[in-house]
Amino acid sequence: MAVEYKMRARMRTLADGTATGLAVLSTLLVVAPLVAIFAYLVYKGASSLNMDFFTQLPAPPGEAGGGMGNAILGSGILLAIASLIGVPIGIGGGIFLAEFGRGTKLAEAVRFTADVLNGVPSIVMGMAVYGLIVTPQMPFSALAGGVALGIMMIPTVCRTTEEMLLMVPHAVREAALALGVPNWRSVLSITVKTASPGIITGCMLAFARVAGETAPLIFTAFGNAFWSTSLTRPIAALPLQIYVYALSPYDDWHRQAWAGALVLIVLIVAAVSLVRFVASRGVLKGAS
């Protein structure tokens, strides 16, 4: 019996070590591509980063120097418009699916539509906004680009919000209702607040997804070689500028394209980290 017990203990130890090793290996395989991409971007683009890159306009074709200051500003404007459109609508749709529309045909239709939109190529979204807004309503503009990116954010935010709300224990809702709290107030003040870390994560995933999109902006924002903050005029964007520079025959533009890609990644990581930090502190303060 003692020998058999020792053998079983060794087998359990071996199985535990194997499972732990496989989990660590899987984690490394997930993180390794991100680290490799970031390291390569630093290697290729860090040498082209200087103050002019953040403050100057693109140089004329064939000339060295210049920067992407207008593109950085334009990307910020486009992402702000997209967030103002995609986040409220997506969260509202997720609340409806999880709290008010369970089992209804409308909820099934909304859920199916969100899943389909998640799989629609971004260039198709850009062409749709081009046909619906740019052609009949206004020329290429920042507003059209923001609408295209905002529509792309909605399904991700909606489905993530629904899943996070469904993970909140039903006892929390029942406790609020037992205290006489109206259903809508219980959802907004208790259920949504409990699920807020997951909802914020979904919003940040949607934000990161659209931040690097180029195809929709070709049909909507179009790009601009000058400073522009108007919502009704074409506007520059980092992904568009990187695309133009990458296709050019000039080595200096190629270096700036790598630098633009590095700045884009850093800005996305910084924005996501800042929002998560602020939100987590707010949740912790509310909980205390």
Coordinates of C-alpha atoms in Angstrom, one line a residue:
M1 CA 0.0 0.0 0.0
A2 CA 2.8 2.4 0.9
V3 CA 4.5 1.8 -2.5
E4 CA 1.2 2.3 -4.4
Y5 CA 0.6 5.5 -2.5
K6 CA 4.0 6.8 -3.3
M7 CA 3.5 5.9 -7.0
R8 CA 0.2 7.8 -7.1
A9 CA 1.7 10.8 -5.4
R10 CA 4.5 10.9 -7.9
M11 CA 2.0 10.6 -10.8
R12 CA 0.0 13.4 -9.4
T13 CA 3.2 15.5 -9.0
L14 CA 4.2 14.7 -12.5
A15 CA 0.8 15.5 -13.9
D16 CA 0.7 18.8 -12.0
G17 CA 4.1 19.8 -13.2
T18 CA 3.2 18.9 -16.8
A19 CA 0.0 20.9 -16.7
T20 CA 1.9 23.9 -15.1
G21 CA 4.6 23.7 -17.7
L22 CA 2.1 23.6 -20.6
A23 CA 0.2 26.6 -19.1
V24 CA 3.5 28.6 -18.9
L25 CA 4.4 27.5 -22.4
S26 CA 1.0 28.6 -23.7
T27 CA 1.4 32.0 -22.0
L28 CA 4.8 32.5 -23.6
L29 CA 3.5 31.5 -27.0
V30 CA 0.8 34.1 -26.7
V31 CA 3.1 36.9 -25.4
A32 CA 6.0 36.1 -27.7
P33 CA 4.5 37.5 -31.0
L34 CA 3.6 40.7 -29.3
V35 CA 7.0 41.1 -27.8
A36 CA 8.7 40.3 -31.1
I37 CA 6.5 42.8 -33.0
F38 CA 7.1 45.5 -30.5
A39 CA 10.9 44.9 -30.4
Y40 CA 11.0 44.9 -34.2
L41 CA 9.1 48.2 -34.4
V42 CA 11.5 49.7 -31.8
Y43 CA 14.4 48.5 -33.9
K44 CA 13.1 49.9 -37.2
G45 CA 11.3 53.1 -36.0
A46 CA 12.9 54.4 -32.9
S47 CA 15.7 56.1 -34.8
S48 CA 13.2 58.3 -36.8
L49 CA 11.5 59.6 -33.7
N50 CA 12.3 63.2 -32.8
M51 CA 10.4 66.4 -31.9
D52 CA 9.7 67.2 -35.6
F53 CA 8.0 63.9 -36.0
F54 CA 5.3 64.9 -33.5
T55 CA 5.0 68.6 -34.4
Q56 CA 5.7 68.9 -38.2
L57 CA 3.6 68.2 -41.3
P58 CA 4.7 65.5 -43.8
A59 CA 7.5 66.6 -46.0
P60 CA 7.0 67.0 -49.8
P61 CA 7.7 63.8 -51.9
G62 CA 11.4 63.1 -52.2
E63 CA 12.4 65.4 -49.4
A64 CA 13.8 64.2 -46.0
G65 CA 12.4 65.3 -42.7
G66 CA 8.9 66.3 -41.8
G67 CA 6.7 64.5 -39.4
M68 CA 3.2 63.1 -38.7
G69 CA 1.9 65.7 -36.2
N70 CA -1.3 66.3 -38.2
A71 CA -1.9 62.5 -38.5
I72 CA -1.5 62.0 -34.7
L73 CA -4.0 64.8 -34.1
G74 CA -6.4 63.4 -36.7
S75 CA -6.3 59.9 -35.2
G76 CA -7.2 61.4 -31.8
I77 CA -10.2 63.2 -33.3
L78 CA -11.4 60.2 -35.2
L79 CA -11.1 57.9 -32.2
A80 CA -12.9 60.4 -30.0
I81 CA -15.8 60.5 -32.5
A82 CA -15.9 56.7 -32.8
S83 CA -15.9 56.3 -29.0
L84 CA -18.7 58.8 -28.6
I85 CA -20.8 56.7 -31.1
G86 CA -19.7 53.2 -30.4
V87 CA -19.4 53.0 -26.6
P88 CA -22.9 54.4 -25.5
I89 CA -24.7 52.5 -28.2
G90 CA -22.8 49.2 -27.6
I91 CA -23.3 49.4 -23.8
G92 CA -27.0 50.2 -24.3
G93 CA -27.4 47.3 -26.6
G94 CA -25.6 44.9 -24.2
I95 CA -27.8 46.1 -21.3
F96 CA -30.9 45.4 -23.4
L97 CA -29.8 41.9 -24.4
A98 CA -28.8 40.9 -20.9
E99 CA -31.4 42.6 -18.7
F100 CA -34.6 43.5 -20.6
G101 CA -34.7 41.5 -23.8
R102 CA -34.0 37.9 -22.7
G103 CA -35.9 35.4 -24.8
T104 CA -37.5 37.9 -27.1
K105 CA -37.3 37.8 -30.9
L106 CA -35.9 41.4 -30.9
A107 CA -33.0 40.4 -28.7
E108 CA -32.2 37.4 -30.9
A109 CA -32.2 39.7 -34.0
V110 CA -29.9 42.2 -32.2
R111 CA -27.6 39.5 -31.1
F112 CA -27.4 37.9 -34.6
T113 CA -26.8 41.3 -36.1
A114 CA -24.0 42.1 -33.7
D115 CA -22.3 38.7 -34.4
V116 CA -22.6 39.3 -38.2
L117 CA -21.2 42.8 -37.9
N118 CA -18.2 41.5 -35.9
G119 CA -17.3 39.4 -39.0
V120 CA -17.8 42.1 -41.7
P121 CA -14.5 43.2 -43.2
S122 CA -13.6 46.7 -42.4
I123 CA -13.3 47.8 -46.0
V124 CA -17.0 46.8 -46.5
M125 CA -17.9 49.0 -43.5
G126 CA -16.0 51.9 -45.1
M127 CA -17.7 51.4 -48.4
A128 CA -21.1 51.3 -46.7
V129 CA -20.5 54.6 -44.9
Y130 CA -19.2 56.0 -48.2
G131 CA -22.4 55.2 -49.9
L132 CA -24.7 56.3 -47.1
I133 CA -22.9 59.4 -45.8
V134 CA -20.1 60.6 -48.0
T135 CA -21.8 60.4 -51.4
P136 CA -25.3 61.8 -50.6
Q137 CA -24.6 64.0 -47.5
M138 CA -21.1 65.4 -47.4
P139 CA -17.6 65.0 -48.9
F140 CA -14.8 63.1 -47.3
S141 CA -14.7 64.2 -43.7
A142 CA -13.6 63.4 -40.1
L143 CA -17.2 62.8 -39.1
A144 CA -17.7 60.1 -41.8
G145 CA -14.5 58.4 -40.7
G146 CA -15.6 58.5 -37.0
V147 CA -19.0 57.1 -37.9
A148 CA -17.3 54.2 -39.8
L149 CA -15.0 53.4 -36.8
G150 CA -17.9 53.8 -34.3
I151 CA -20.1 51.3 -36.1
M152 CA -17.2 48.9 -36.0
M153 CA -16.9 49.3 -32.3
I154 CA -20.6 48.7 -31.5
P155 CA -20.8 44.9 -32.0
T156 CA -17.7 44.2 -29.9
V157 CA -18.8 46.5 -27.0
C158 CA -22.4 45.2 -27.2
R159 CA -21.6 41.5 -27.0
T160 CA -18.9 42.0 -24.3
T161 CA -21.3 44.0 -22.2
E162 CA -23.9 41.3 -22.5
E163 CA -21.5 38.6 -21.4
M164 CA -20.2 40.6 -18.5
L165 CA -23.7 41.4 -17.2
L166 CA -24.8 37.7 -17.5
M167 CA -21.9 36.8 -15.2
V168 CA -23.3 39.0 -12.4
P169 CA -25.0 36.7 -9.9
H170 CA -28.8 36.8 -10.1
A171 CA -29.0 37.1 -6.3
V172 CA -27.6 40.6 -6.6
R173 CA -30.5 41.7 -8.7
E174 CA -33.0 39.9 -6.4
A175 CA -31.5 41.7 -3.4
A176 CA -31.9 45.1 -5.0
L177 CA -35.5 44.4 -6.0
A178 CA -36.3 43.1 -2.5
L179 CA -35.2 46.4 -1.1
G180 CA -37.7 48.2 -3.4
V181 CA -35.2 49.5 -5.9
P182 CA -36.7 49.9 -9.4
N183 CA -35.4 47.5 -12.0
W184 CA -33.8 50.2 -14.2
R185 CA -32.1 51.7 -11.2
S186 CA -30.9 48.3 -10.1
V187 CA -29.4 47.6 -13.5
L188 CA -27.6 51.0 -13.8
S189 CA -26.4 51.4 -10.2
I190 CA -25.7 47.8 -9.2
T191 CA -25.5 45.3 -12.1
V192 CA -23.6 47.6 -14.5
K193 CA -21.3 48.8 -11.8
T194 CA -20.5 45.3 -10.7
A195 CA -19.6 44.3 -14.3
S196 CA -17.8 47.6 -15.1
P197 CA -14.3 46.1 -15.2
G198 CA -15.3 43.6 -17.9
I199 CA -17.3 46.2 -19.8
I200 CA -14.4 48.6 -19.8
T201 CA -12.1 45.8 -21.1
G202 CA -14.5 45.2 -23.9
C203 CA -14.6 48.9 -24.8
M204 CA -10.8 49.0 -24.8
L205 CA -10.6 45.9 -27.1
A206 CA -13.0 47.7 -29.5
F207 CA -10.9 50.9 -29.3
A208 CA -7.7 49.0 -30.0
R209 CA -9.3 47.2 -32.9
V210 CA -10.4 50.3 -34.7
A211 CA -7.4 52.5 -33.8
G212 CA -5.2 50.8 -36.5
E213 CA -7.9 50.5 -39.2
T214 CA -6.9 51.9 -42.6
A215 CA -9.4 50.6 -45.2
P216 CA -12.5 52.4 -43.8
L217 CA -10.7 55.7 -43.6
I218 CA -9.7 55.6 -47.3
F219 CA -13.4 55.8 -48.2
T220 CA -14.4 58.3 -45.5
A221 CA -11.7 60.5 -43.9
F222 CA -9.5 60.2 -47.0
G223 CA -6.5 61.9 -45.5
N224 CA -5.1 65.4 -45.4
A225 CA -1.5 66.7 -45.8
F226 CA -2.3 69.8 -43.6
W227 CA -3.5 70.6 -40.1
S228 CA -7.2 70.1 -39.8
T229 CA -9.7 69.9 -36.9
S230 CA -12.9 70.4 -38.9
L231 CA -15.4 67.6 -38.7
T232 CA -16.7 68.3 -42.2
R233 CA -13.4 68.2 -44.0
P234 CA -10.9 65.4 -44.9
I235 CA -8.5 64.7 -42.0
A236 CA -5.2 62.9 -41.6
A237 CA -4.8 59.7 -39.5
L238 CA -1.8 57.7 -38.5
P239 CA -2.9 54.5 -40.2
L240 CA -3.5 56.4 -43.5
Q241 CA -0.2 58.1 -43.3
I242 CA 1.6 54.9 -42.5
Y243 CA -0.1 53.3 -45.5
V244 CA 0.9 56.1 -47.9
Y245 CA 4.5 56.1 -46.6
A246 CA 4.8 52.3 -46.8
L247 CA 3.8 52.3 -50.5
S248 CA 6.2 55.2 -51.4
P249 CA 9.6 54.6 -53.1
Y250 CA 11.5 56.8 -50.6
D251 CA 13.6 55.3 -47.9
D252 CA 13.0 58.2 -45.5
W253 CA 9.3 57.8 -45.8
H254 CA 9.7 54.0 -45.1
R255 CA 11.6 54.9 -41.9
Q256 CA 8.9 57.3 -40.9
A257 CA 6.3 54.7 -41.6
W258 CA 8.0 52.4 -39.1
A259 CA 8.1 55.2 -36.6
G260 CA 4.4 55.9 -37.1
A261 CA 3.6 52.3 -36.5
L262 CA 5.6 52.4 -33.2
V263 CA 3.9 55.6 -32.1
L264 CA 0.5 54.1 -32.9
I265 CA 1.1 51.0 -30.8
V266 CA 2.5 53.0 -27.9
L267 CA -0.5 55.4 -28.0
I268 CA -3.0 52.5 -28.0
V269 CA -1.2 50.8 -25.1
A270 CA -1.0 54.0 -23.1
A271 CA -4.7 54.9 -23.7
V272 CA -5.9 51.4 -22.7
S273 CA -3.6 51.3 -19.6
L274 CA -4.7 54.8 -18.5
V275 CA -8.4 54.1 -18.8
R276 CA -8.1 50.7 -17.0
F277 CA -6.1 52.4 -14.2
V278 CA -8.5 55.2 -13.7
A279 CA -11.5 52.9 -14.0
S280 CA -10.1 50.4 -11.5
R281 CA -9.4 53.1 -8.9
G282 CA -12.9 54.4 -9.4
V283 CA -14.4 50.9 -8.9
L284 CA -12.3 50.3 -5.8
K285 CA -13.3 53.7 -4.3
G286 CA -16.9 52.9 -5.0
A287 CA -16.6 49.5 -3.4
S288 CA -15.0 50.8 -0.3

